[in-house]
GROMACS .gro file of C-alpha atoms in nm:
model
  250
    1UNK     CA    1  16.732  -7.174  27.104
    2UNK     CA    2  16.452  -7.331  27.336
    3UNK     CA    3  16.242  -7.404  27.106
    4UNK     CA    4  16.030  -7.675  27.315
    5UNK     CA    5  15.913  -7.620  27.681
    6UNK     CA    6  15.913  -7.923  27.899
    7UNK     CA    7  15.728  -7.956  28.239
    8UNK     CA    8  16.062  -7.910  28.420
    9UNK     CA    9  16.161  -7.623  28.239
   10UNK     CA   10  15.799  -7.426  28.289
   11UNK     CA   11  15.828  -7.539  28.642
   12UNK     CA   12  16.140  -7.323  28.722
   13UNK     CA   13  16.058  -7.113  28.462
   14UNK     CA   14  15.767  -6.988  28.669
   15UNK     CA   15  15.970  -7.004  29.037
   16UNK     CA   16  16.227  -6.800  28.877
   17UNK     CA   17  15.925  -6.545  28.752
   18UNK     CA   18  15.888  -6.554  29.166
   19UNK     CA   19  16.216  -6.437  29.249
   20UNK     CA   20  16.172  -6.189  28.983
   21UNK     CA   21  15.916  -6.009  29.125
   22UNK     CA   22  15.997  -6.060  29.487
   23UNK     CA   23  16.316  -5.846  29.384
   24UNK     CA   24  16.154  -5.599  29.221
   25UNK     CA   25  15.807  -5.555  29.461
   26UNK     CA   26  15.948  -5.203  29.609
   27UNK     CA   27  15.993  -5.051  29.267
   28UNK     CA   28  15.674  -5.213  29.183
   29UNK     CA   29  15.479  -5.063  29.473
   30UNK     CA   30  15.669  -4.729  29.427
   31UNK     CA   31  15.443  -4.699  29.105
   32UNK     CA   32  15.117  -4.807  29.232
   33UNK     CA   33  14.892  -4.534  29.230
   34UNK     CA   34  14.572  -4.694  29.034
   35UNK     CA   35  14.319  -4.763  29.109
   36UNK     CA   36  14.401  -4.605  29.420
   37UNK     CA   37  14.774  -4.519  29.593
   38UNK     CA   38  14.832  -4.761  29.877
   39UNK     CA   39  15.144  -4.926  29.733
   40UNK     CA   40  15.133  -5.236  29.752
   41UNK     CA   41  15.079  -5.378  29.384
   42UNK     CA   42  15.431  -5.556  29.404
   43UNK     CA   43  15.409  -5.696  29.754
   44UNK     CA   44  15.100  -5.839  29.630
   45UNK     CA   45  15.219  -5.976  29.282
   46UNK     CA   46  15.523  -6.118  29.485
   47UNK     CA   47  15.291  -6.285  29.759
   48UNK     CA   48  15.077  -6.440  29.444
   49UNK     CA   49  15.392  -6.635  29.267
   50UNK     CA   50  15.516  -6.710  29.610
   51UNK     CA   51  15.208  -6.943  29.644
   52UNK     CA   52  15.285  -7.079  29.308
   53UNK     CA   53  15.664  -7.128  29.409
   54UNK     CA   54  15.555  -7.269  29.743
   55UNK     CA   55  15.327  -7.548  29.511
   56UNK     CA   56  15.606  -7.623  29.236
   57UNK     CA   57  15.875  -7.682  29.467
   58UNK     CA   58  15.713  -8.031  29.503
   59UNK     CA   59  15.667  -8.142  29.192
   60UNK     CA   60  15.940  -8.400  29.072
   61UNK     CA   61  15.926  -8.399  28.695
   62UNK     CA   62  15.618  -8.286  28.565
   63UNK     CA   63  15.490  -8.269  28.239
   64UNK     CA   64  15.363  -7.912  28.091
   65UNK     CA   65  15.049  -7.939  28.209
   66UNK     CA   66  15.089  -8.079  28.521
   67UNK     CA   67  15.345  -7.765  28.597
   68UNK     CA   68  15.077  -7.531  28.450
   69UNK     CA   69  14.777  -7.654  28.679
   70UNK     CA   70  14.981  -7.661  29.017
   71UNK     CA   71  15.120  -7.307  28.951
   72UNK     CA   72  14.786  -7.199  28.865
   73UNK     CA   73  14.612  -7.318  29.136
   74UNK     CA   74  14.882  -7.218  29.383
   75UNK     CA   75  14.808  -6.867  29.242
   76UNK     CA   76  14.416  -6.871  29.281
   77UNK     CA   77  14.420  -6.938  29.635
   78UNK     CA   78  14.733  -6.730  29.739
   79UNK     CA   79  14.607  -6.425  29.540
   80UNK     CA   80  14.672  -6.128  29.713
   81UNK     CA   81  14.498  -5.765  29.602
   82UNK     CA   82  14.403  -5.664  29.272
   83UNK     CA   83  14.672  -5.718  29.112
   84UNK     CA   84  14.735  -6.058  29.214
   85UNK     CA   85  14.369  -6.179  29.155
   86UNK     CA   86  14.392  -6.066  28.779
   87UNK     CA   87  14.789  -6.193  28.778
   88UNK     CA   88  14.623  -6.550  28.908
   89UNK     CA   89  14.369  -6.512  28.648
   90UNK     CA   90  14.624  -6.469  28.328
   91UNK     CA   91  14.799  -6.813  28.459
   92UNK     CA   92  14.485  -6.982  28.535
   93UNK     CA   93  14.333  -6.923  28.177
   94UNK     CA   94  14.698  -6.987  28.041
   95UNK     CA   95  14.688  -7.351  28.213
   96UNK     CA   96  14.312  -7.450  28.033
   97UNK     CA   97  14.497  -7.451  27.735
   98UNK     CA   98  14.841  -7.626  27.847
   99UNK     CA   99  14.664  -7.840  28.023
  100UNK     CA  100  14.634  -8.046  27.671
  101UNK     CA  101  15.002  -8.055  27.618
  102UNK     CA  102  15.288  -8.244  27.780
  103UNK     CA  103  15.560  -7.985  27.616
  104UNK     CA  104  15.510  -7.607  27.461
  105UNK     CA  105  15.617  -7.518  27.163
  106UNK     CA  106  15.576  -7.138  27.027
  107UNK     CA  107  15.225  -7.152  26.898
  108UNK     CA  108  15.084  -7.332  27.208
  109UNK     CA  109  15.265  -7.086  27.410
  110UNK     CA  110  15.073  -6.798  27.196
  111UNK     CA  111  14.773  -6.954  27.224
  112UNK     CA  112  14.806  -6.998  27.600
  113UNK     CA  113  14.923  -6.677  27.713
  114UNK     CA  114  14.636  -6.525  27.444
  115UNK     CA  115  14.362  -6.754  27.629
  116UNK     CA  116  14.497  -6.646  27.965
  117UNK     CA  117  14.452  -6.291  27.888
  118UNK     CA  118  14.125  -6.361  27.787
  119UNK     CA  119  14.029  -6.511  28.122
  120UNK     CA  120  14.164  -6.204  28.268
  121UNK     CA  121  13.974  -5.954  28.042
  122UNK     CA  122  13.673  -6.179  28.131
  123UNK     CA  123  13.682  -6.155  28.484
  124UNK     CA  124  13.710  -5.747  28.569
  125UNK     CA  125  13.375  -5.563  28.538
  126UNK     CA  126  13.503  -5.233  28.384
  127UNK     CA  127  13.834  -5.320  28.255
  128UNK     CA  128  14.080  -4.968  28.245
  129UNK     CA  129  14.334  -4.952  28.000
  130UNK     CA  130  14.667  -4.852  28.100
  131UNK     CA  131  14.692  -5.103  28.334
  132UNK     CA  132  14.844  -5.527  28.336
  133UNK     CA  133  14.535  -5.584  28.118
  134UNK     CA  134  14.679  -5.389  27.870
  135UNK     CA  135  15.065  -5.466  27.878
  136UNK     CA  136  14.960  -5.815  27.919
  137UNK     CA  137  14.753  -5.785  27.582
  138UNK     CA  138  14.978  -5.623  27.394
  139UNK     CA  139  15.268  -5.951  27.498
  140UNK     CA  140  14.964  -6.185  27.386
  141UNK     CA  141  14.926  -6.040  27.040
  142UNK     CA  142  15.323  -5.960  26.946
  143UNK     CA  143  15.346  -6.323  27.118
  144UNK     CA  144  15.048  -6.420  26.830
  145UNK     CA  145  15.216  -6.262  26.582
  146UNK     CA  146  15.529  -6.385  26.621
  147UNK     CA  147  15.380  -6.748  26.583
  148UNK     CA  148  15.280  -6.701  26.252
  149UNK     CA  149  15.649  -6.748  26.119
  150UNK     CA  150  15.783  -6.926  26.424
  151UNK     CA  151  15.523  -7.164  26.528
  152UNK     CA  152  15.767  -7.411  26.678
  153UNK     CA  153  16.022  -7.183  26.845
  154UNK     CA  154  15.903  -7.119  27.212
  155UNK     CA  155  16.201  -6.903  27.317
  156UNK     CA  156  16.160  -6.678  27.015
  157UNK     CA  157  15.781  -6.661  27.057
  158UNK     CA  158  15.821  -6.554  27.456
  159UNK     CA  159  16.080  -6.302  27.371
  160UNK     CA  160  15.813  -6.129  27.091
  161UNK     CA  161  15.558  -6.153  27.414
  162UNK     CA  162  15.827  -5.976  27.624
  163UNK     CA  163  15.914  -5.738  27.380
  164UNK     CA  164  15.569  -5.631  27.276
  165UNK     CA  165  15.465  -5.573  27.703
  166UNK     CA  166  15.790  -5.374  27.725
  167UNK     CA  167  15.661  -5.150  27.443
  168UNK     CA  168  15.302  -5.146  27.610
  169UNK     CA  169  15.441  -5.032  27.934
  170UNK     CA  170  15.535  -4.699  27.865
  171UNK     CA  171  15.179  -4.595  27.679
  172UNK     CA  172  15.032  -4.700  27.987
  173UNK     CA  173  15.127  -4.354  28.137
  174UNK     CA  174  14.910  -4.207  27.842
  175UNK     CA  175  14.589  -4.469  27.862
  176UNK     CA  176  14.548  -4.373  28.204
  177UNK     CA  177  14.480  -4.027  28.375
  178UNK     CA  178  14.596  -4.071  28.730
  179UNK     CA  179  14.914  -4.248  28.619
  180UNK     CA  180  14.935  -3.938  28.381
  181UNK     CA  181  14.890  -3.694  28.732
  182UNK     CA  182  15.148  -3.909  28.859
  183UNK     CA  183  15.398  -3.899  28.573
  184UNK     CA  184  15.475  -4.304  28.622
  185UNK     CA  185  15.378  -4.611  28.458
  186UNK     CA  186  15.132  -4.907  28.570
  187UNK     CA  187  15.279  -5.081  28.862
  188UNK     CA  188  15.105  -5.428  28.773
  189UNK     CA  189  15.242  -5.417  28.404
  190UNK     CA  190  15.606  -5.320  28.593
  191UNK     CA  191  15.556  -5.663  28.795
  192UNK     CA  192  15.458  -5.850  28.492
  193UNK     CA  193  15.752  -5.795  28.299
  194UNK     CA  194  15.947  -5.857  28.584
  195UNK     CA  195  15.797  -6.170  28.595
  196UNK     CA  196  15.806  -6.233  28.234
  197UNK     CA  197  16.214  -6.201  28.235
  198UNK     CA  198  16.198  -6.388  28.519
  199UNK     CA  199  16.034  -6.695  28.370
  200UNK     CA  200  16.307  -6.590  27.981
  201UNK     CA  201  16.620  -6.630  28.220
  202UNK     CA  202  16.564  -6.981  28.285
  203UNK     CA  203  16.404  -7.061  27.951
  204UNK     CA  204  16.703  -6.914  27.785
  205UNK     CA  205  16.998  -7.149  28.010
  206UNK     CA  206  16.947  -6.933  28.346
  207UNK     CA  207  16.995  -7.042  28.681
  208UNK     CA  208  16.632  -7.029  28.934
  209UNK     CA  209  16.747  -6.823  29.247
  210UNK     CA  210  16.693  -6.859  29.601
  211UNK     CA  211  16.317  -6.720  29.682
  212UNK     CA  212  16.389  -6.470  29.957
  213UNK     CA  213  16.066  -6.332  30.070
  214UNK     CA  214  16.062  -6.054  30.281
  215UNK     CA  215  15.753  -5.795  30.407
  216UNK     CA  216  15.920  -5.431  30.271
  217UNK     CA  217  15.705  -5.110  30.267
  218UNK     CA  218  15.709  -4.828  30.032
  219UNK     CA  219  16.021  -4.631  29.952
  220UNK     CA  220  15.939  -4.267  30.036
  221UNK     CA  221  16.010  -4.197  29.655
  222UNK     CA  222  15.681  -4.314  29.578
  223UNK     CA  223  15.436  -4.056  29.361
  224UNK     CA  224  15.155  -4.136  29.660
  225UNK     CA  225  15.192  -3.776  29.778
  226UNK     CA  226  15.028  -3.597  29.437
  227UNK     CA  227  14.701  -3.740  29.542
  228UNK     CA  228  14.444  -3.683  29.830
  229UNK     CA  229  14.346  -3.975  29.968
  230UNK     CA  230  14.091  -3.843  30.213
  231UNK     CA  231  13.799  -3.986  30.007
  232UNK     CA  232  13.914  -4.330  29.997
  233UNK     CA  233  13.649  -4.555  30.227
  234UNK     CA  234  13.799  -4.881  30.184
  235UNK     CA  235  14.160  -4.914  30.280
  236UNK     CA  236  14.284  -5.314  30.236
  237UNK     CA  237  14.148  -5.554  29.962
  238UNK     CA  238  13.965  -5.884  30.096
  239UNK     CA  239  13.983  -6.219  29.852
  240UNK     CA  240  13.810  -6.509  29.948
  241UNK     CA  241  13.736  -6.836  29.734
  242UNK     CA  242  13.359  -7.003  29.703
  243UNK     CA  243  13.364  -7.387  29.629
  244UNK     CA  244  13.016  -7.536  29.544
  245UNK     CA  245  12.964  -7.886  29.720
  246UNK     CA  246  12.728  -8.137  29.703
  247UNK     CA  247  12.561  -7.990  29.374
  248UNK     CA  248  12.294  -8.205  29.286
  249UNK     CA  249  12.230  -8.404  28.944
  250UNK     CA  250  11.936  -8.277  28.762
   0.00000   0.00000   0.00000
């Protein structure tokens, strides 16, 4: 059992969580319907960890929290949709807690992925249920609970986390209206878990892969077709990032 998390280990752990979702993006934007069906939820997920992969591939031995704040930051500024910006946000709020530690055991990891979602919650105005908000909540508090008897035992604690989003996932489908028109689950909670066993492979002895990144559309099995999309005004997402300089000392 894994039971600690060292820098190293979080570092691949998270470029493997890349490869992940890069494999899975088509099945991931086969689902993606909400909040509106253009399909692209898992290119944009895989475009997101790609930045962090990019970032971590130059680190040389980091501590936890070193590996935490690159990946991070790699995230916030090559977030991509929605979906990313909220996926950047989870890791970004799961870093401000790491960033205290120089290895992970279960409880920190608890905390941190509970903090993260936090940040996540924090940053959509009208958060919908049925969506990687909720799977991601749901891993946070089986990932809590799981703490309580196995504060020191990372691998067990991530597995609860996985376990309790893979239970999430399917409710999704219930939370939310036009995934129940569509008959599918959440797209971003897909690409989570993806990620998730991802970033468990590698905890658990795995091998990281070969990123292969490659721009694939839609499969035509997608549920896009059960909606009209007439109405829709705004057809791409725009992200941009504002830095405050030269604040002055009051």
């Amino acid at each position: 059992m894994a039971k600690i998390i060292d820098g190293e280990t979080l570092k691949n752990m998270i470029m493997e969580g890349a490869c992940a979702i890069e494999n899975k993006k088509v099945e991931a934007n086969e689902l993606n319907v909400f909040p509106v069906p253009d399909g692209d939820t898992g290119t944009n997920m895989s475009m997101t960890m790609a930045s962090a992969h990019r970032e971590l591939e130059k680190l040389t031995s980091p501590d936890v929290a070193k590996a935490a704040e690159v990946a991070a930051g790699g995230m916030l500024r090559g977030a991509r949709g929605n979906s990313g910006v909220i996926l950047s946000l989870l890791f970004r709020g799961m870093s401000k807690r790491l960033k205290e530690v120089a290895e992970c055991d279960g409880q920190t990891f608890a905390e941190a992925l509970n903090q993260g979602v936090a940040a996540a919650y924090k940053a959509v105005m009208k958060p919908a249920e049925g969506t990687i908000l909720t799977v991601s909540r749901m891993a946070a508090t089986a990932a809590v609970n799981c703490a309580k008897t196995h504060a020191d035992d990372a691998e067990a604690v991530f597995a609860a986390a996985i376990e309790g989003a893979k239970k999430a996932l399917p409710e999704t489908t219930k939370q939310n209206p036009v995934l129940e028109k569509a008959g599918v689950v959440d797209a971003g909670g897909f690409g989570l878990i993806a990620i998730f066993d991802g970033m468990y492979h590698v905890l658990t002895g795995g091998e990281v892969s070969v990123l292969e990144s490659a721009d694939t559309p839609a499969a035509d099995t997608s549920a896009f077709s059960v909606f009209d999309d007439s109405e829709i005004t705004f057809t791409y997402c725009t992200e941009f990032i504002v830095e405050y300089e030269n604040k002055k000392e009051s």
